[in-house]
Amino acid sequence: MAAQTIESVLHEQRLFQPAAAFVEHARIKKHELETFQQQAVQDHEKFWAGLAREQISWHKPFTQILDSRRAPHFRWFGDGLLNVSYNCLDRNLKDKAGKTAIIFEGEQGDVRRVTYAELHRDVCRFANALKAKGIKKGDRVVIYMPMAPEVVVAMQACARIGAIHSVVFGGFSAQSLKDRIEDAGAKMLITADGGTRGGKVIELKLAADQALAKGCSTIESVIVLKRSGQTIPMQSGRDVWWHDAVKNVSDQCEPVWVESEHPLFLLYTSGSTGKPKGIQHSSAGYLLGAIVTMQWVFDIHDDDIFWCTADVGWVTGHSYVAYGPLATGATMVMYEGAPTIPDGGRFWDICQRHGVTIFYTAPTAIRGLMKLGDDLPAKYDLSKLRLLGTVGEPINPEAWMWYHKHIGRERCPITDTWWQTETGAHLIAPIPGAVATKPGSCTLPLPGIAADVVDEEGNSITQPNQGGYLVIRKPWPFMLRGIWGDEQRYIDTYWKKFNNKYYVAGDTAHKDEDGYFWIMGRADDVLKVSGHRLGTMEIESALVAHPRVAEAAVVGKPDEIKGEAVFAYVVLKGARPTGGVDEALTKELRAWVTEQIGPIARPDDIRYADNLPKTRSGKIMRRLLRSIAAGEAITQDTSTLENEAILLQLQGKA
Ligand code: PRX
């Protein structure tokens, strides 16, 4: 998309100053933020090095800060040694052994509290179980589990022995799981009999078995957590129950000290082309990002009850469930299920019962719950809440105002956090005791984050409200370190556009008169469905893998709750169904995509056409397809279309 064509349509004027009561206890006040900003501008590397020395417990302190010799491959704190699990657990044992680390609530209402001492013990035992199965530093372990304390135990145990975990969201299909296991070359899979969500059992072990039956030759063993209790087959020699694996092992496990740059995890995410890519994160830099953003953006205090509703299958569940809260010694809530079980008051009920003080969720959840009415949250005592957050996609001002009024009761600041799987932690977000907010804006970059908006040539856009590409001008410690097994793709995707000078986020944005950032959306063909990232290419490949499909084009269609919905245009092998309608096939194709990728990728609409609109050079006219999906008038030039009558088919009018 050309930057000149990026126009901003939002003109939000409201400004919310942080309330005095909040500011009084805030970790960072306005003058402190200004000092931080100045320090970061004066000496970027020294700023980050100071924080890394202060916030991380090092086994061997680093002397080198940033190594840019192989830019855009950057190394931070290169000669230091540390262990992330030590930083999350052991160092809390002195003062916080009896403090609750996790308050877990199952969808059925079962509640379990785990203290730091217990979590440390469980992680040590599980780490020893991994070692007993031959897992060593650098081995990849895929985790495909429901939301339960054990998933955090599994991730932390990998970190403890230097194994690289790759969590695959439980909603992904067997096929997606297989692709990720194979790409990572994983030696072990950790899963569960099943999970529960929305009252339904998710057949995790079944899907895992299907994935392994299709290939995954590197997998040597599978550890299975008993959670749903359903009967599942166990393959002898390969599968072992979690409770058996930890039976005869010690509850002491010396952490493996790793180099700062040792990969902590891979997390697969969608891009605009090709298969999902394994985003690789470091140990020290990543940990630092999780810690400082917990402090700055979430203003975490010792007595807070922090709840991030994200699943650990996404980066938000890594930084703000599995690592950030523990590394800052916080107490967090973890919830297994859906927000609507038994009704749309479940989130507010959990906030009330567990005394949640900081609540972090996605715009799609806010919009979905907003639709259910104001009387639901009104039933609950939300007086303990002091800070709200949102992530994953732009939040529309209407949803922001509802969140502010009905959940925050006009008392809690809202921190709209812009970041990505690749960025590791928040990059642009209001520091709640120091920065006034505007509904729909993620406000200002954090100290040490050189965010900017540039035009097609890579020049800074100085004129307010003019859209362009969102870039980060300087490396930061918690940035991705690469794409697993594909160095060229790392450069092509994030750096090439502006000659390796800046990190290119793939979003379009503009800054207003106050320098506030407004994210406008993706500049590429990545969809955001309920805040989850899906590549149009991936869904198209899944569709064309169906024996009856010749060609497919997928675009996003604006959706009131999900943000975007999947809209697919399909050309069949053979004749188009009469009048463009074939309900049985549509049903079959929707089920097919679910099987290939997972329910989140299932198309909401499928439209059949004799062919797809293409430019003379053969490129699919996606903007045209997007306009049609949105039901907008067609303003694009369609004179190059071979068969203009096709437009009626695409519009569902013929
Ligand atoms: O388009 C931006 C959008 O989500 C993308 C990153 O997606 P993912 O890697 O799945 O990570 C989501 C959780 C960090 C971004 O490129 N995005 C994320 N947060 C925001 C956002 N768009 C607007 N406002 C946000 N706060």
XYZ file of C-alpha atoms and ligand atoms in Angstrom:
680
model
C 0.000 0.000 0.000
C 1.465 3.384 -0.932
C 1.942 5.692 2.023
C 0.246 8.578 0.197
C -2.943 6.603 0.067
C -2.938 5.952 3.778
C -5.447 8.341 5.176
C -6.434 8.697 8.722
C -10.148 8.757 9.369
C -10.129 8.920 13.139
C -10.241 12.339 14.752
C -10.469 11.646 18.433
C -10.261 14.733 20.629
C -10.834 13.348 24.117
C -7.896 13.373 26.502
C -7.837 11.570 29.848
C -5.291 12.652 32.431
C -4.195 10.010 34.940
C -6.264 10.371 38.119
C -4.457 11.904 41.104
C -5.199 8.822 43.221
C -3.431 6.647 40.663
C -0.499 8.976 40.198
C 0.145 9.117 43.937
C 1.185 5.455 44.064
C 2.470 5.063 40.516
C 5.963 3.626 40.076
C 6.749 6.150 37.354
C 5.554 9.717 37.514
C 5.823 12.314 34.824
C 9.186 13.774 35.850
C 10.669 10.277 36.220
C 9.509 9.377 32.763
C 11.092 12.538 31.405
C 14.392 11.650 33.063
C 14.204 8.141 31.626
C 13.459 9.493 28.162
C 16.398 11.866 28.362
C 18.773 9.162 29.508
C 17.652 6.889 26.695
C 18.108 9.606 24.092
C 21.518 10.610 25.445
C 22.933 7.102 25.439
C 20.679 4.362 24.125
C 23.018 1.514 24.995
C 23.947 2.775 28.412
C 20.278 3.214 29.224
C 19.453 -0.399 28.433
C 22.624 -1.718 30.041
C 21.765 0.076 33.267
C 18.342 -1.531 33.360
C 19.754 -4.955 32.502
C 22.225 -4.733 35.398
C 19.568 -3.541 37.795
C 16.702 -5.839 36.846
C 18.287 -9.182 35.940
C 20.060 -11.487 38.376
C 23.172 -12.484 36.444
C 25.244 -15.577 37.021
C 28.042 -13.823 35.192
C 27.591 -10.107 34.540
C 28.001 -8.875 30.996
C 30.641 -6.411 29.868
C 29.538 -6.058 26.241
C 26.295 -4.173 25.611
C 25.193 -4.089 21.978
C 26.983 -5.886 19.198
C 25.874 -4.605 15.784
C 28.661 -6.096 13.719
C 26.268 -8.460 11.964
C 23.375 -6.025 11.721
C 20.452 -6.532 11.348
C 21.407 -9.464 13.557
C 21.927 -7.777 16.890
C 23.311 -9.186 20.105
C 22.700 -7.692 23.507
C 24.690 -8.287 26.700
C 26.572 -10.986 24.766
C 29.060 -12.241 27.334
C 26.633 -12.458 30.263
C 25.307 -15.702 31.710
C 21.899 -16.099 33.319
C 18.901 -18.363 33.665
C 15.404 -17.054 33.021
C 13.702 -19.544 35.330
C 16.107 -18.585 38.128
C 15.067 -14.982 37.593
C 11.375 -15.889 37.717
C 11.454 -18.317 40.636
C 14.599 -18.811 42.721
C 15.211 -15.169 43.314
C 11.706 -14.785 44.720
C 12.145 -17.589 47.236
C 13.915 -15.469 49.804
C 11.087 -13.009 50.403
C 8.142 -14.483 48.585
C 8.247 -18.256 48.999
C 4.770 -18.329 50.530
C 3.324 -15.691 48.214
C 0.761 -16.884 45.692
C 2.252 -16.884 42.218
C -0.760 -18.266 40.348
C -4.460 -18.240 41.137
C -5.821 -20.685 38.601
C -9.505 -20.983 37.802
C -10.878 -23.719 35.578
C -13.904 -23.134 33.396
C -15.937 -25.402 35.681
C -15.083 -23.155 38.617
C -12.282 -25.198 40.230
C -9.698 -22.907 41.827
C -6.098 -23.742 42.627
C -3.480 -21.507 44.227
C 0.200 -22.110 43.672
C 2.846 -20.365 45.774
C 6.284 -19.397 44.555
C 7.818 -22.226 46.621
C 5.397 -24.745 45.094
C 5.915 -23.475 41.595
C 9.674 -23.645 42.053
C 9.382 -27.238 43.269
C 7.083 -28.231 40.391
C 9.365 -26.612 37.822
C 12.448 -28.333 39.254
C 10.738 -31.704 39.219
C 9.468 -31.298 35.707
C 12.865 -30.058 34.536
C 14.366 -33.235 35.976
C 11.697 -35.259 34.141
C 12.703 -33.545 30.892
C 16.343 -34.332 31.551
C 15.461 -37.945 32.262
C 13.916 -38.069 28.796
C 17.172 -36.847 27.285
C 16.253 -33.190 26.791
C 19.309 -30.958 26.838
C 20.233 -27.334 26.297
C 19.246 -26.221 22.796
C 16.740 -29.032 22.157
C 13.330 -27.921 20.969
C 10.240 -28.906 22.941
C 6.768 -28.247 21.543
C 4.051 -27.492 24.085
C 0.403 -28.020 23.053
C -1.586 -27.616 26.216
C -4.676 -26.034 27.745
C -4.449 -23.052 30.071
C -3.429 -24.589 33.384
C -0.567 -23.906 35.797
C 1.257 -26.885 34.271
C 1.750 -25.067 30.985
C 3.716 -22.417 32.870
C 5.589 -25.199 34.667
C 6.482 -26.762 31.305
C 7.731 -23.464 29.835
C 9.714 -22.573 32.941
C 11.194 -26.085 33.122
C 12.454 -25.769 29.551
C 13.975 -22.403 30.425
C 15.573 -23.935 33.489
C 17.577 -26.454 31.461
C 18.136 -24.261 28.403
C 15.714 -26.189 26.180
C 13.911 -24.014 23.630
C 10.150 -24.207 23.913
C 7.689 -23.582 21.156
C 4.116 -23.297 22.363
C 1.419 -24.106 19.826
C -2.016 -22.659 20.612
C -4.448 -25.435 21.594
C -6.942 -24.175 19.008
C -4.634 -25.067 16.135
C -5.306 -28.245 14.186
C -3.224 -31.412 13.949
C -1.878 -30.208 10.606
C -0.704 -26.874 12.035
C 0.844 -28.672 14.986
C 2.690 -31.033 12.661
C 4.049 -28.174 10.527
C 5.400 -26.405 13.604
C 6.934 -29.536 15.139
C 8.684 -30.299 11.876
C 9.922 -26.780 11.282
C 11.327 -26.599 14.812
C 12.758 -30.126 14.634
C 11.334 -30.767 18.098
C 12.480 -33.719 20.151
C 9.601 -33.743 22.578
C 5.927 -32.864 22.655
C 4.147 -31.928 25.868
C 0.364 -32.079 25.679
C -2.740 -33.021 27.704
C -5.586 -35.480 27.352
C -7.873 -32.541 26.657
C -8.784 -29.000 27.611
C -12.120 -27.327 28.208
C -13.293 -24.189 26.516
C -16.772 -22.879 25.973
C -18.140 -26.017 27.644
C -16.534 -28.231 25.008
C -13.639 -30.607 25.403
C -10.714 -29.818 23.132
C -9.174 -33.078 21.994
C -5.536 -32.186 22.362
C -4.068 -35.689 22.581
C -6.149 -36.849 19.657
C -4.859 -34.000 17.517
C -1.326 -34.641 18.758
C -1.582 -38.299 17.773
C -2.836 -37.305 14.321
C 0.047 -34.880 13.910
C 2.608 -37.477 14.943
C 1.063 -40.115 12.699
C 1.661 -37.833 9.707
C 5.397 -37.373 10.256
C 7.269 -35.488 12.974
C 10.098 -38.001 12.911
C 12.226 -35.961 15.324
C 9.815 -36.496 18.223
C 11.188 -39.062 20.652
C 8.770 -38.728 23.526
C 5.423 -37.251 24.507
C 4.456 -36.171 28.016
C 0.707 -36.033 28.645
C -0.960 -34.048 31.407
C -4.193 -35.484 32.797
C -6.605 -32.578 32.776
C -9.988 -33.377 31.188
C -9.976 -36.975 32.402
C -11.244 -38.462 29.163
C -9.925 -41.812 27.973
C -7.151 -41.482 25.436
C -4.739 -43.969 23.902
C -1.146 -43.900 25.129
C 1.548 -45.267 22.844
C 3.927 -47.338 24.873
C 7.570 -46.378 24.604
C 6.640 -42.908 23.359
C 3.924 -41.489 25.628
C 4.168 -41.015 29.353
C 1.770 -39.388 31.790
C 3.007 -36.183 33.405
C 2.242 -37.523 36.902
C 4.335 -40.617 36.205
C 7.185 -38.624 34.694
C 7.595 -36.552 37.884
C 7.154 -39.451 40.318
C 10.701 -40.459 41.049
C 12.645 -37.317 40.364
C 14.274 -34.836 42.697
C 12.634 -31.496 43.457
C 15.972 -29.773 43.201
C 17.353 -28.815 39.823
C 20.334 -26.566 39.371
C 19.567 -24.091 36.585
C 21.625 -24.345 33.418
C 23.379 -21.001 32.990
C 23.020 -19.855 29.419
C 24.460 -17.010 27.370
C 22.308 -13.899 27.051
C 21.608 -14.683 23.414
C 20.660 -18.314 23.976
C 17.187 -18.773 22.424
C 14.510 -18.897 25.110
C 11.711 -19.809 22.746
C 10.318 -19.963 19.255
C 6.782 -18.825 18.624
C 5.196 -19.360 15.237
C 3.232 -16.528 13.728
C 1.678 -15.753 10.378
C 3.229 -13.574 7.756
C 1.845 -12.358 4.476
C 3.617 -15.024 2.470
C 4.513 -18.636 2.973
C 4.133 -20.785 6.012
C 4.127 -19.467 9.585
C 7.540 -18.398 10.768
C 9.241 -19.364 14.001
C 10.025 -16.083 15.704
C 13.105 -16.587 17.819
C 13.641 -14.744 21.091
C 16.714 -14.424 23.274
C 17.039 -15.075 27.006
C 18.371 -11.887 28.601
C 16.959 -9.256 26.268
C 13.533 -10.853 26.225
C 13.454 -11.186 30.006
C 14.402 -7.540 30.385
C 11.495 -6.489 28.160
C 9.023 -8.555 30.158
C 10.276 -7.068 33.427
C 10.478 -3.393 32.522
C 7.092 -3.332 30.823
C 5.487 -5.023 33.853
C 6.926 -2.175 35.890
C 6.396 0.746 33.538
C 3.215 -0.099 31.688
C 1.444 -2.291 34.250
C 2.815 -0.356 37.222
C 3.130 -3.678 39.046
C 3.204 -3.517 42.853
C 3.722 -6.256 45.385
C 0.069 -6.369 46.425
C -1.397 -6.377 42.912
C -3.494 -9.186 41.498
C -2.600 -9.155 37.835
C -4.719 -10.824 35.187
C -3.798 -11.102 31.528
C -6.519 -13.099 29.785
C -4.358 -14.216 26.852
C -3.689 -17.862 26.127
C -0.055 -18.932 26.426
C -0.295 -19.953 22.775
C 0.220 -16.275 21.834
C 3.065 -13.941 22.630
C 0.924 -12.028 25.124
C 0.613 -15.225 27.137
C 4.395 -15.610 27.045
C 5.382 -12.144 28.181
C 2.476 -11.435 30.519
C 1.552 -14.898 31.846
C 4.550 -17.215 31.718
C 7.395 -14.759 32.326
C 6.696 -11.091 33.183
C 4.486 -11.535 36.256
C 6.806 -14.168 37.786
C 9.971 -12.238 37.024
C 8.485 -9.319 38.966
C 7.278 -11.517 41.828
C 3.625 -10.752 41.179
C 0.453 -12.715 41.845
C -1.462 -13.514 38.692
C -4.803 -14.977 37.783
C -4.918 -17.616 35.084
C -8.252 -18.693 33.642
C -8.802 -21.777 31.561
C -11.930 -21.044 29.611
C -14.226 -18.757 27.660
C -15.487 -15.356 28.857
C -19.124 -16.354 28.373
C -19.331 -19.463 30.580
C -21.758 -19.620 32.315
C -22.572 -16.112 31.065
C -20.939 -12.927 29.847
C -20.245 -11.853 33.421
C -17.511 -14.443 33.960
C -14.561 -12.056 33.593
C -16.122 -9.564 36.006
C -17.025 -12.349 38.408
C -13.390 -13.520 38.402
C -12.194 -9.948 38.924
C -14.529 -9.591 41.899
C -13.803 -12.949 43.531
C -10.050 -12.803 43.213
C -9.735 -9.065 43.752
C -8.070 -8.395 40.406
C -6.346 -5.002 40.381
C -4.831 -4.993 36.861
C -6.815 -6.447 33.991
C -5.426 -6.908 30.467
C -7.466 -8.191 27.532
C -8.128 -7.788 23.810
C -10.470 -5.353 22.038
C -12.384 -8.284 20.558
C -13.268 -9.531 24.060
C -14.258 -6.027 25.136
C -16.507 -5.585 22.090
C -18.062 -9.016 22.559
C -18.837 -8.362 26.223
C -19.991 -4.817 25.523
C -22.608 -6.222 23.175
C -24.088 -8.267 26.001
C -25.105 -5.115 27.844
C -24.080 -2.783 30.642
C -26.077 -4.580 33.320
C -23.727 -7.576 33.379
C -20.618 -5.758 34.661
C -22.860 -3.569 36.826
C -23.676 -6.620 38.938
C -20.096 -6.998 40.112
C -17.909 -5.196 42.566
C -15.002 -4.024 40.458
C -13.690 -1.561 42.998
C -10.339 -3.335 43.350
C -9.475 -2.702 39.700
C -7.008 0.122 39.309
C -5.591 -0.323 35.809
C -6.919 -1.710 32.540
C -5.078 -2.712 29.413
C -5.745 -3.759 25.844
C -3.701 -5.438 23.130
C -3.836 -7.146 19.773
C -5.507 -4.720 17.404
C -6.619 -1.110 17.340
C -9.377 -0.482 19.852
C -12.229 1.586 18.522
C -13.026 4.641 20.682
C -16.525 3.328 21.397
C -15.181 0.128 22.969
C -12.494 2.142 24.786
C -15.148 4.412 26.315
C -17.273 1.443 27.353
C -14.248 -0.208 29.006
C -13.413 3.075 30.719
C -16.933 3.656 31.971
C -18.365 0.235 32.749
C -15.260 -1.682 33.805
C -12.860 1.018 34.943
C -15.781 3.049 36.393
C -14.048 6.171 35.094
C -11.330 5.654 37.670
C -8.813 3.333 36.027
C -6.357 4.416 33.361
C -6.419 2.318 30.187
C -3.107 1.305 28.718
C -3.457 0.507 25.018
C -0.294 -1.464 24.308
C 1.107 -1.734 20.799
C 3.560 -4.543 20.197
C 4.022 -7.756 18.217
C 5.227 -11.339 18.543
C 8.457 -9.998 17.079
C 8.915 -7.116 19.493
C 8.808 -9.340 22.587
C 7.106 -6.803 24.818
C 5.226 -3.497 24.658
C 6.932 -0.815 22.585
C 4.311 1.908 22.340
C 1.996 2.318 25.311
C 1.059 4.913 27.895
C 2.887 4.716 31.215
C -0.295 5.089 33.201
C 0.805 7.480 35.947
C 2.623 9.741 33.544
C 0.911 9.873 30.160
C -2.580 11.143 29.378
C -4.586 8.805 27.159
C -6.764 9.289 24.098
C -9.315 6.606 23.192
C -7.920 4.599 20.283
C -4.290 5.713 20.544
C -1.455 3.631 21.994
C 0.077 7.031 22.810
C 3.883 7.322 23.019
C 6.879 5.018 22.597
C 8.433 3.699 25.795
C 11.831 5.076 26.824
C 14.569 3.521 24.693
C 12.188 2.693 21.846
C 12.893 4.758 18.738
C 9.529 4.390 17.020
C 8.704 6.532 14.018
C 6.375 6.830 11.052
C 8.054 7.103 7.659
C 6.986 7.582 4.070
C 7.610 5.310 1.088
C 11.202 6.582 0.850
C 11.877 5.990 4.515
C 11.806 9.660 5.538
C 10.210 10.649 8.813
C 6.760 12.079 8.361
C 6.726 15.326 10.275
C 3.293 16.512 9.277
C 0.676 15.487 11.851
C -1.987 12.933 10.938
C -0.252 11.814 7.773
C -0.135 8.041 7.525
C 2.962 5.979 6.805
C 4.919 2.924 7.843
C 5.620 2.215 11.469
C 9.341 1.586 12.000
C 11.737 1.271 14.931
C 14.964 3.109 14.243
C 17.249 1.515 16.803
C 17.627 -2.055 18.027
C 16.118 -2.815 21.454
C 17.032 -5.704 23.760
C 13.765 -7.653 23.458
C 13.526 -7.638 19.677
C 13.324 -10.931 17.795
C 16.655 -12.510 16.928
C 15.558 -14.128 13.715
C 13.230 -16.571 12.013
C 14.073 -20.149 12.873
C 15.955 -21.723 10.000
C 15.363 -18.891 7.550
C 17.795 -16.038 7.843
C 16.899 -14.514 4.496
C 13.235 -14.287 5.361
C 14.137 -12.368 8.531
C 15.919 -9.760 6.466
C 13.336 -9.665 3.701
C 10.396 -9.336 6.069
C 11.630 -6.821 8.603
C 14.561 -4.940 7.152
C 14.813 -4.906 3.387
C 12.174 -2.307 2.675
C 14.346 0.532 3.952
C 17.802 -0.926 3.183
C 18.285 -2.612 6.551
C 18.156 0.756 8.290
C 15.067 0.254 10.441
C 12.898 -2.519 11.763
C 9.725 -2.456 9.680
C 6.745 -3.530 11.763
C 4.349 -4.162 8.884
C 1.766 -1.753 10.339
C 0.638 1.593 9.065
C 0.252 4.420 11.537
C 0.160 8.151 11.958
C 1.170 10.559 14.667
C -1.063 13.409 15.782
C -0.178 16.969 16.827
C 0.954 15.712 20.241
C 3.159 13.008 18.761
C 0.681 10.316 19.792
C 0.723 7.172 17.667
C -2.434 5.849 16.054
C -2.142 2.399 14.544
C -4.162 2.148 11.370
C -3.745 -1.518 10.531
C -1.495 -3.913 8.670
C 0.335 -2.783 5.567
C 0.543 -6.366 4.347
C -1.819 -9.276 3.824
C -2.008 -10.285 7.441
C -5.475 -10.474 8.981
C -6.334 -9.798 12.572
C -9.252 -12.033 13.462
C -10.242 -11.600 17.109
C -6.765 -10.180 17.580
C -5.133 -13.348 16.215
C -2.783 -13.068 13.327
C -3.599 -15.045 10.197
C -1.878 -14.875 6.844
C -4.263 -14.687 3.902
C -1.800 -16.923 2.050
C -2.096 -19.659 4.649
C -5.858 -19.787 4.335
C -5.622 -19.645 0.552
C -3.178 -22.567 0.548
C -5.502 -24.525 2.801
C -8.420 -23.873 0.427
C -6.572 -24.855 -2.736
C -5.477 -28.068 -1.052
C -9.138 -29.133 -1.273
C -9.664 -31.368 -4.338
C -12.464 -29.207 -5.736
C -10.762 -25.822 -5.404
C -8.709 -24.402 -8.267
C -7.935 -20.950 -6.905
C -8.725 -18.897 -3.845
C -8.257 -15.357 -2.565
C -8.817 -14.433 1.045
C -9.349 -10.959 2.448
C -10.530 -9.478 5.734
C -14.032 -8.116 6.101
C -14.743 -5.592 8.865
C -16.524 -7.300 11.765
C -18.131 -5.574 14.702
C -16.743 -7.970 17.302
C -13.844 -9.843 15.749
C -12.331 -6.740 14.133
C -11.907 -8.682 10.922
C -13.623 -11.793 9.611
C -12.261 -14.173 6.992
C -13.839 -13.707 3.554
C -12.860 -16.180 0.825
C -13.372 -16.001 -2.916
C -13.125 -19.400 -4.521
C -12.777 -20.621 -8.097
C -13.731 -24.275 -8.418
C -12.333 -26.897 -10.726
C -15.224 -27.374 -13.119
C -18.390 -25.359 -13.153
C -19.361 -22.663 -10.704
C -22.432 -23.657 -8.641
C -25.684 -22.370 -10.119
C -26.332 -18.846 -8.888
C -23.120 -19.093 -6.886
C -24.778 -21.122 -4.147
C -23.731 -24.545 -2.926
C -24.392 -24.734 0.788
C -23.081 -28.265 1.201
C -19.758 -27.366 -0.395
C -19.495 -24.156 1.593
C -19.975 -26.140 4.767
C -17.399 -28.654 3.631
C -14.823 -25.977 2.792
C -15.316 -24.263 6.128
C -14.772 -27.573 7.914
C -11.775 -28.220 5.685
C -10.039 -24.981 6.673
C -10.786 -25.735 10.322
C -9.106 -29.086 9.900
C -6.131 -27.648 8.050
C -5.437 -24.673 10.301
C -7.938 -24.424 13.151
C -11.339 -22.877 13.900
C -9.928 -19.328 14.044
C -9.181 -19.459 10.316
C -12.623 -20.737 9.251
C -14.038 -18.418 6.574
C -17.220 -16.606 7.560
C -18.112 -16.064 3.915
C -17.258 -18.019 0.809
C -18.137 -16.686 -2.604
C -17.743 -18.628 -5.849
C -16.669 -17.002 -9.099
C -15.582 -18.178 -12.541
C -12.257 -16.439 -11.995
C -10.579 -13.906 -9.751
C -10.017 -10.251 -10.627
C -6.384 -9.762 -11.589
C -4.215 -6.965 -12.865
C -2.529 -7.317 -16.252
C 0.546 -8.621 -14.505
C -1.536 -11.340 -12.916
C -1.732 -9.984 -9.364
C -4.995 -10.535 -7.544
C -6.753 -7.210 -7.019
C -7.029 -7.515 -3.276
C -8.192 -3.984 -2.624
C -11.089 -4.566 -4.933
C -11.905 -7.819 -3.156
C -11.712 -6.062 0.190
C -14.134 -3.379 -0.952
C -16.532 -6.009 -2.199
C -16.289 -7.976 1.052
C -17.013 -4.814 3.020
C -20.016 -4.127 0.789
C -18.539 -0.799 -0.318
C -19.047 0.855 -3.643
C -16.340 -0.075 -6.118
C -14.107 2.892 -6.818
C -11.138 1.004 -8.244
C -10.403 0.913 -11.932
C -11.844 -2.351 -13.192
C -11.225 -1.739 -16.882
C -8.376 -4.241 -16.946
C -10.674 -7.067 -15.950
C -11.008 -9.645 -18.674
C -14.584 -10.264 -17.789
C -16.290 -7.425 -15.998
C -19.347 -9.561 -15.400
C -17.248 -11.328 -12.830
C -17.861 -8.391 -10.510
C -21.491 -9.360 -10.139
C -20.463 -12.882 -9.186
C -17.964 -11.605 -6.645
C -20.612 -9.326 -5.202
C -22.979 -12.267 -4.882
C -25.408 -10.690 -7.306
C -25.223 -13.290 -10.052
O -1.164 -4.901 13.704
C -0.643 -4.799 15.009
C -1.614 -5.431 15.963
O -1.173 -6.772 16.122
C -0.006 -7.020 15.343
C 0.886 -8.001 16.047
O 0.206 -9.207 16.189
P 0.780 -10.367 17.071
O 2.188 -10.623 16.696
O -0.169 -11.489 17.006
O 0.834 -9.795 18.535
C -0.350 -9.452 19.177
C -0.057 -9.198 20.621
C 1.104 -8.345 20.880
C 0.598 -5.665 15.155
O 1.445 -5.643 14.038
N -1.623 -4.798 17.285
C -1.136 -5.300 18.433
N -1.396 -4.472 19.449
C -2.031 -3.406 18.950
C -2.182 -3.613 17.562
N -2.781 -2.711 16.774
C -3.229 -1.593 17.353
N -3.147 -1.327 18.667
C -2.558 -2.204 19.506
N -2.503 -1.936 20.793
